[in-house]
JSON list of C-alpha atoms in Angstrom, two decimals:
[
{"chain": "V", "resi": 1, "resn": "MET", "atom": "CA", "xyz": [-5.66, -1.22, -24.13]},
{"chain": "V", "resi": 2, "resn": "ARG", "atom": "CA", "xyz": [-6.82, -3.25, -20.86]},
{"chain": "V", "resi": 3, "resn": "ASP", "atom": "CA", "xyz": [-5.32, -6.45, -19.63]},
{"chain": "V", "resi": 4, "resn": "PRO", "atom": "CA", "xyz": [-7.43, -9.34, -20.30]},
{"chain": "V", "resi": 5, "resn": "GLU", "atom": "CA", "xyz": [-6.72, -10.27, -16.45]},
{"chain": "V", "resi": 6, "resn": "GLY", "atom": "CA", "xyz": [-4.77, -8.76, -13.68]},
{"chain": "V", "resi": 7, "resn": "LEU", "atom": "CA", "xyz": [-4.31, -9.13, -9.90]},
{"chain": "V", "resi": 8, "resn": "LEU", "atom": "CA", "xyz": [-5.64, -6.42, -7.73]},
{"chain": "V", "resi": 9, "resn": "ASP", "atom": "CA", "xyz": [-3.46, -5.53, -4.58]},
{"chain": "V", "resi": 10, "resn": "THR", "atom": "CA", "xyz": [-5.05, -4.64, -1.50]},
{"chain": "V", "resi": 11, "resn": "SER", "atom": "CA", "xyz": [-4.90, -0.73, -1.91]},
{"chain": "V", "resi": 12, "resn": "ALA", "atom": "CA", "xyz": [-6.88, -1.38, -5.39]},
{"chain": "V", "resi": 13, "resn": "VAL", "atom": "CA", "xyz": [-9.25, -3.51, -3.68]},
{"chain": "V", "resi": 14, "resn": "LEU", "atom": "CA", "xyz": [-9.82, -0.80, -0.99]},
{"chain": "V", "resi": 15, "resn": "ALA", "atom": "CA", "xyz": [-9.87, 1.59, -4.18]},
{"chain": "V", "resi": 16, "resn": "LEU", "atom": "CA", "xyz": [-12.81, 0.25, -6.06]},
{"chain": "V", "resi": 17, "resn": "PRO", "atom": "CA", "xyz": [-16.05, 1.59, -4.58]},
{"chain": "V", "resi": 18, "resn": "ARG", "atom": "CA", "xyz": [-14.36, 4.98, -5.26]},
{"chain": "V", "resi": 19, "resn": "LEU", "atom": "CA", "xyz": [-12.65, 4.40, -8.77]},
{"chain": "V", "resi": 20, "resn": "ALA", "atom": "CA", "xyz": [-14.14, 7.16, -11.50]},
{"chain": "V", "resi": 21, "resn": "ASP", "atom": "CA", "xyz": [-12.91, 4.98, -14.18]},
{"chain": "V", "resi": 22, "resn": "GLY", "atom": "CA", "xyz": [-13.29, 1.00, -14.75]},
{"chain": "V", "resi": 23, "resn": "LEU", "atom": "CA", "xyz": [-10.89, 1.33, -17.50]},
{"chain": "V", "resi": 24, "resn": "ALA", "atom": "CA", "xyz": [-8.32, 1.62, -15.27]},
{"chain": "V", "resi": 25, "resn": "LEU", "atom": "CA", "xyz": [-8.75, -1.93, -14.33]},
{"chain": "V", "resi": 26, "resn": "PRO", "atom": "CA", "xyz": [-8.13, -5.25, -16.22]},
{"chain": "V", "resi": 27, "resn": "GLU", "atom": "CA", "xyz": [-11.16, -6.49, -17.76]},
{"chain": "V", "resi": 28, "resn": "VAL", "atom": "CA", "xyz": [-11.06, -9.50, -15.25]},
{"chain": "V", "resi": 29, "resn": "SER", "atom": "CA", "xyz": [-10.02, -8.40, -11.81]},
{"chain": "V", "resi": 30, "resn": "MET", "atom": "CA", "xyz": [-8.56, -11.02, -9.25]},
{"chain": "V", "resi": 31, "resn": "ILE", "atom": "CA", "xyz": [-7.48, -10.96, -5.77]},
{"chain": "V", "resi": 32, "resn": "CYS", "atom": "CA", "xyz": [-5.03, -13.36, -4.06]},
{"chain": "V", "resi": 33, "resn": "SER", "atom": "CA", "xyz": [-5.26, -15.30, -0.55]},
{"chain": "V", "resi": 34, "resn": "VAL", "atom": "CA", "xyz": [-2.58, -12.73, 0.90]},
{"chain": "V", "resi": 35, "resn": "THR", "atom": "CA", "xyz": [-4.91, -9.71, 0.09]},
{"chain": "V", "resi": 36, "resn": "LEU", "atom": "CA", "xyz": [-7.97, -11.46, 1.60]},
{"chain": "V", "resi": 37, "resn": "ALA", "atom": "CA", "xyz": [-5.65, -11.95, 4.72]},
{"chain": "V", "resi": 38, "resn": "GLU", "atom": "CA", "xyz": [-4.61, -8.41, 4.89]},
{"chain": "V", "resi": 39, "resn": "LEU", "atom": "CA", "xyz": [-8.05, -7.36, 4.55]},
{"chain": "V", "resi": 40, "resn": "ALA", "atom": "CA", "xyz": [-9.04, -9.46, 7.46]},
{"chain": "V", "resi": 41, "resn": "LEU", "atom": "CA", "xyz": [-6.26, -8.07, 9.69]},
{"chain": "V", "resi": 42, "resn": "GLY", "atom": "CA", "xyz": [-8.03, -4.49, 9.12]},
{"chain": "V", "resi": 43, "resn": "PRO", "atom": "CA", "xyz": [-11.10, -5.05, 11.50]},
{"chain": "V", "resi": 44, "resn": "LEU", "atom": "CA", "xyz": [-8.85, -6.22, 14.23]},
{"chain": "V", "resi": 45, "resn": "LEU", "atom": "CA", "xyz": [-6.63, -3.17, 14.19]},
{"chain": "V", "resi": 46, "resn": "ALA", "atom": "CA", "xyz": [-9.55, -0.70, 14.17]},
{"chain": "V", "resi": 47, "resn": "ALA", "atom": "CA", "xyz": [-9.48, 2.11, 16.43]},
{"chain": "V", "resi": 48, "resn": "ASP", "atom": "CA", "xyz": [-13.24, 2.12, 16.98]},
{"chain": "V", "resi": 49, "resn": "ASP", "atom": "CA", "xyz": [-16.53, 0.15, 16.24]},
{"chain": "V", "resi": 50, "resn": "VAL", "atom": "CA", "xyz": [-17.49, 2.47, 13.40]},
{"chain": "V", "resi": 51, "resn": "GLN", "atom": "CA", "xyz": [-14.09, 1.73, 11.54]},
{"chain": "V", "resi": 52, "resn": "ARG", "atom": "CA", "xyz": [-14.41, -1.73, 12.55]},
{"chain": "V", "resi": 53, "resn": "ALA", "atom": "CA", "xyz": [-17.50, -2.38, 11.11]},
{"chain": "V", "resi": 54, "resn": "ARG", "atom": "CA", "xyz": [-16.52, -0.60, 7.81]},
{"chain": "V", "resi": 55, "resn": "ARG", "atom": "CA", "xyz": [-13.32, -2.63, 7.77]},
{"chain": "V", "resi": 56, "resn": "GLN", "atom": "CA", "xyz": [-15.45, -5.75, 8.07]},
{"chain": "V", "resi": 57, "resn": "ALA", "atom": "CA", "xyz": [-17.97, -4.92, 5.45]},
{"chain": "V", "resi": 58, "resn": "GLN", "atom": "CA", "xyz": [-14.54, -4.38, 2.91]},
{"chain": "V", "resi": 59, "resn": "VAL", "atom": "CA", "xyz": [-13.90, -7.90, 3.92]},
{"chain": "V", "resi": 60, "resn": "GLN", "atom": "CA", "xyz": [-17.16, -9.35, 3.34]},
{"chain": "V", "resi": 61, "resn": "GLN", "atom": "CA", "xyz": [-17.47, -7.66, -0.01]},
{"chain": "V", "resi": 62, "resn": "ALA", "atom": "CA", "xyz": [-13.97, -9.23, -1.25]},
{"chain": "V", "resi": 63, "resn": "GLU", "atom": "CA", "xyz": [-15.10, -12.59, 0.05]},
{"chain": "V", "resi": 64, "resn": "ALA", "atom": "CA", "xyz": [-18.20, -12.30, -1.83]},
{"chain": "V", "resi": 65, "resn": "ASP", "atom": "CA", "xyz": [-16.87, -10.95, -4.91]},
{"chain": "V", "resi": 66, "resn": "PHE", "atom": "CA", "xyz": [-13.71, -12.67, -5.57]},
{"chain": "V", "resi": 67, "resn": "ASP", "atom": "CA", "xyz": [-12.25, -16.14, -5.30]},
{"chain": "V", "resi": 68, "resn": "PRO", "atom": "CA", "xyz": [-8.61, -15.65, -4.31]},
{"chain": "V", "resi": 69, "resn": "LEU", "atom": "CA", "xyz": [-5.63, -17.21, -6.01]},
{"chain": "V", "resi": 70, "resn": "PRO", "atom": "CA", "xyz": [-3.63, -19.07, -3.41]},
{"chain": "V", "resi": 71, "resn": "PHE", "atom": "CA", "xyz": [-0.26, -18.76, -2.27]},
{"chain": "V", "resi": 72, "resn": "ASP", "atom": "CA", "xyz": [1.01, -22.15, -3.52]},
{"chain": "V", "resi": 73, "resn": "ALA", "atom": "CA", "xyz": [4.23, -23.81, -4.36]},
{"chain": "V", "resi": 74, "resn": "ALA", "atom": "CA", "xyz": [4.91, -21.59, -7.56]},
{"chain": "V", "resi": 75, "resn": "ALA", "atom": "CA", "xyz": [4.21, -18.54, -5.56]},
{"chain": "V", "resi": 76, "resn": "ALA", "atom": "CA", "xyz": [6.58, -19.66, -2.80]},
{"chain": "V", "resi": 77, "resn": "ARG", "atom": "CA", "xyz": [9.22, -20.24, -5.16]},
{"chain": "V", "resi": 78, "resn": "ALA", "atom": "CA", "xyz": [8.55, -16.67, -7.05]},
{"chain": "V", "resi": 79, "resn": "PHE", "atom": "CA", "xyz": [8.67, -14.97, -3.51]},
{"chain": "V", "resi": 80, "resn": "ALA", "atom": "CA", "xyz": [12.33, -16.23, -3.09]},
{"chain": "V", "resi": 81, "resn": "ARG", "atom": "CA", "xyz": [13.03, -14.16, -6.34]},
{"chain": "V", "resi": 82, "resn": "VAL", "atom": "CA", "xyz": [10.89, -11.53, -5.20]},
{"chain": "V", "resi": 83, "resn": "ALA", "atom": "CA", "xyz": [12.72, -11.05, -1.64]},
{"chain": "V", "resi": 84, "resn": "ALA", "atom": "CA", "xyz": [16.09, -11.15, -3.66]},
{"chain": "V", "resi": 85, "resn": "SER", "atom": "CA", "xyz": [15.08, -8.26, -5.84]},
{"chain": "V", "resi": 86, "resn": "LEU", "atom": "CA", "xyz": [14.20, -6.43, -3.00]},
{"chain": "V", "resi": 87, "resn": "ARG", "atom": "CA", "xyz": [17.38, -6.85, -1.41]},
{"chain": "V", "resi": 88, "resn": "GLY", "atom": "CA", "xyz": [19.22, -6.11, -4.40]},
{"chain": "V", "resi": 89, "resn": "ALA", "atom": "CA", "xyz": [17.32, -2.82, -4.31]},
{"chain": "V", "resi": 90, "resn": "GLY", "atom": "CA", "xyz": [18.41, -1.87, -0.84]},
{"chain": "V", "resi": 91, "resn": "ARG", "atom": "CA", "xyz": [15.08, -2.67, 0.31]},
{"chain": "V", "resi": 92, "resn": "LYS", "atom": "CA", "xyz": [14.04, -4.89, 3.27]},
{"chain": "V", "resi": 93, "resn": "PRO", "atom": "CA", "xyz": [11.72, -7.78, 2.16]},
{"chain": "V", "resi": 94, "resn": "SER", "atom": "CA", "xyz": [10.35, -8.46, 5.81]},
{"chain": "V", "resi": 95, "resn": "ALA", "atom": "CA", "xyz": [8.98, -4.61, 5.91]},
{"chain": "V", "resi": 96, "resn": "ARG", "atom": "CA", "xyz": [6.82, -5.31, 2.95]},
{"chain": "V", "resi": 97, "resn": "SER", "atom": "CA", "xyz": [6.16, -8.84, 3.56]},
{"chain": "V", "resi": 98, "resn": "PHE", "atom": "CA", "xyz": [2.28, -8.94, 2.55]},
{"chain": "V", "resi": 99, "resn": "ASP", "atom": "CA", "xyz": [3.42, -6.76, -0.62]},
{"chain": "V", "resi": 100, "resn": "ALA", "atom": "CA", "xyz": [6.33, -9.33, -1.44]},
{"chain": "V", "resi": 101, "resn": "MET", "atom": "CA", "xyz": [3.77, -12.30, -1.33]},
{"chain": "V", "resi": 102, "resn": "ILE", "atom": "CA", "xyz": [1.09, -10.57, -3.47]},
{"chain": "V", "resi": 103, "resn": "ALA", "atom": "CA", "xyz": [3.67, -9.69, -5.96]},
{"chain": "V", "resi": 104, "resn": "ALA", "atom": "CA", "xyz": [4.86, -13.53, -6.01]},
{"chain": "V", "resi": 105, "resn": "ILE", "atom": "CA", "xyz": [1.53, -14.40, -6.70]},
{"chain": "V", "resi": 106, "resn": "ALA", "atom": "CA", "xyz": [1.25, -12.05, -9.78]},
{"chain": "V", "resi": 107, "resn": "ILE", "atom": "CA", "xyz": [4.62, -13.53, -11.07]},
{"chain": "V", "resi": 108, "resn": "ALA", "atom": "CA", "xyz": [3.59, -17.09, -10.48]},
{"chain": "V", "resi": 109, "resn": "ASN", "atom": "CA", "xyz": [0.36, -16.55, -12.21]},
{"chain": "V", "resi": 110, "resn": "GLY", "atom": "CA", "xyz": [1.82, -14.41, -15.23]},
{"chain": "V", "resi": 111, "resn": "LEU", "atom": "CA", "xyz": [-0.36, -11.60, -14.27]},
{"chain": "V", "resi": 112, "resn": "PRO", "atom": "CA", "xyz": [0.16, -7.45, -13.88]},
{"chain": "V", "resi": 113, "resn": "LEU", "atom": "CA", "xyz": [-0.40, -6.29, -10.67]},
{"chain": "V", "resi": 114, "resn": "TYR", "atom": "CA", "xyz": [-2.80, -3.32, -10.18]},
{"chain": "V", "resi": 115, "resn": "THR", "atom": "CA", "xyz": [-2.19, -0.75, -7.15]},
{"chain": "V", "resi": 116, "resn": "ALA", "atom": "CA", "xyz": [-2.93, 2.63, -6.09]},
{"chain": "V", "resi": 117, "resn": "ASN", "atom": "CA", "xyz": [0.79, 2.46, -4.55]},
{"chain": "V", "resi": 118, "resn": "PRO", "atom": "CA", "xyz": [3.18, 1.35, -7.25]},
{"chain": "V", "resi": 119, "resn": "ALA", "atom": "CA", "xyz": [5.98, 2.36, -4.99]},
{"chain": "V", "resi": 120, "resn": "ASP", "atom": "CA", "xyz": [5.36, -0.47, -2.46]},
{"chain": "V", "resi": 121, "resn": "PHE", "atom": "CA", "xyz": [6.37, -2.83, -5.53]},
{"chain": "V", "resi": 122, "resn": "ALA", "atom": "CA", "xyz": [9.53, -0.77, -7.07]},
{"chain": "V", "resi": 123, "resn": "GLY", "atom": "CA", "xyz": [12.74, -2.97, -7.26]},
{"chain": "V", "resi": 124, "resn": "ILE", "atom": "CA", "xyz": [10.88, -6.28, -8.14]},
{"chain": "V", "resi": 125, "resn": "ASP", "atom": "CA", "xyz": [12.18, -7.86, -11.00]},
{"chain": "V", "resi": 126, "resn": "ASP", "atom": "CA", "xyz": [9.67, -9.68, -13.41]},
{"chain": "V", "resi": 127, "resn": "LEU", "atom": "CA", "xyz": [6.65, -7.82, -12.11]},
{"chain": "V", "resi": 128, "resn": "VAL", "atom": "CA", "xyz": [4.36, -5.95, -14.17]},
{"chain": "V", "resi": 129, "resn": "VAL", "atom": "CA", "xyz": [2.74, -2.99, -11.97]},
{"chain": "V", "resi": 130, "resn": "ARG", "atom": "CA", "xyz": [-0.07, -1.12, -13.39]},
{"chain": "V", "resi": 131, "resn": "PRO", "atom": "CA", "xyz": [-0.74, 2.04, -11.36]},
{"chain": "V", "resi": 132, "resn": "ILE", "atom": "CA", "xyz": [-4.41, 2.71, -10.89]},
{"chain": "V", "resi": 133, "resn": "PRO", "atom": "CA", "xyz": [-5.55, 6.54, -9.95]},
{"chain": "V", "resi": 134, "resn": "ALA", "atom": "CA", "xyz": [-5.41, 6.82, -6.04]},
{"chain": "V", "resi": 135, "resn": "PRO", "atom": "CA", "xyz": [-9.54, 7.97, -5.33]},
{"chain": "V", "resi": 136, "resn": "ARG", "atom": "CA", "xyz": [-9.57, 10.68, -2.87]},
{"chain": "V", "resi": 137, "resn": "THR", "atom": "CA", "xyz": [-11.45, 9.43, 0.46]}
]
């Protein structure tokens, strides 16, 4: 049974064009402002013009397709719990700052998190993680 709504992390957004099975996603997919920020970083870190153009197209597609959820006061409070969970699991929250903020937004909005990298979210209390198949490039 599909979730009615869900938050896609950056890996899920990048996988969208290659997903063979749309049923692996919620009925309504959402992204957050942190995912958009992470996508926007991609073109700035590109190794060459071809990669930069591809990454810029991904940013523009995400901006066109989604109205991102904000990192608001509720997410900030949830972020503190996420950081504490990560520390309790022996992980460094600063090393996974984008992921921790995305997780906080999912928790604050009561949404499951869809990701192609579920291990990135291990050890976070109160987060419902829905792995999606990592499509081959």
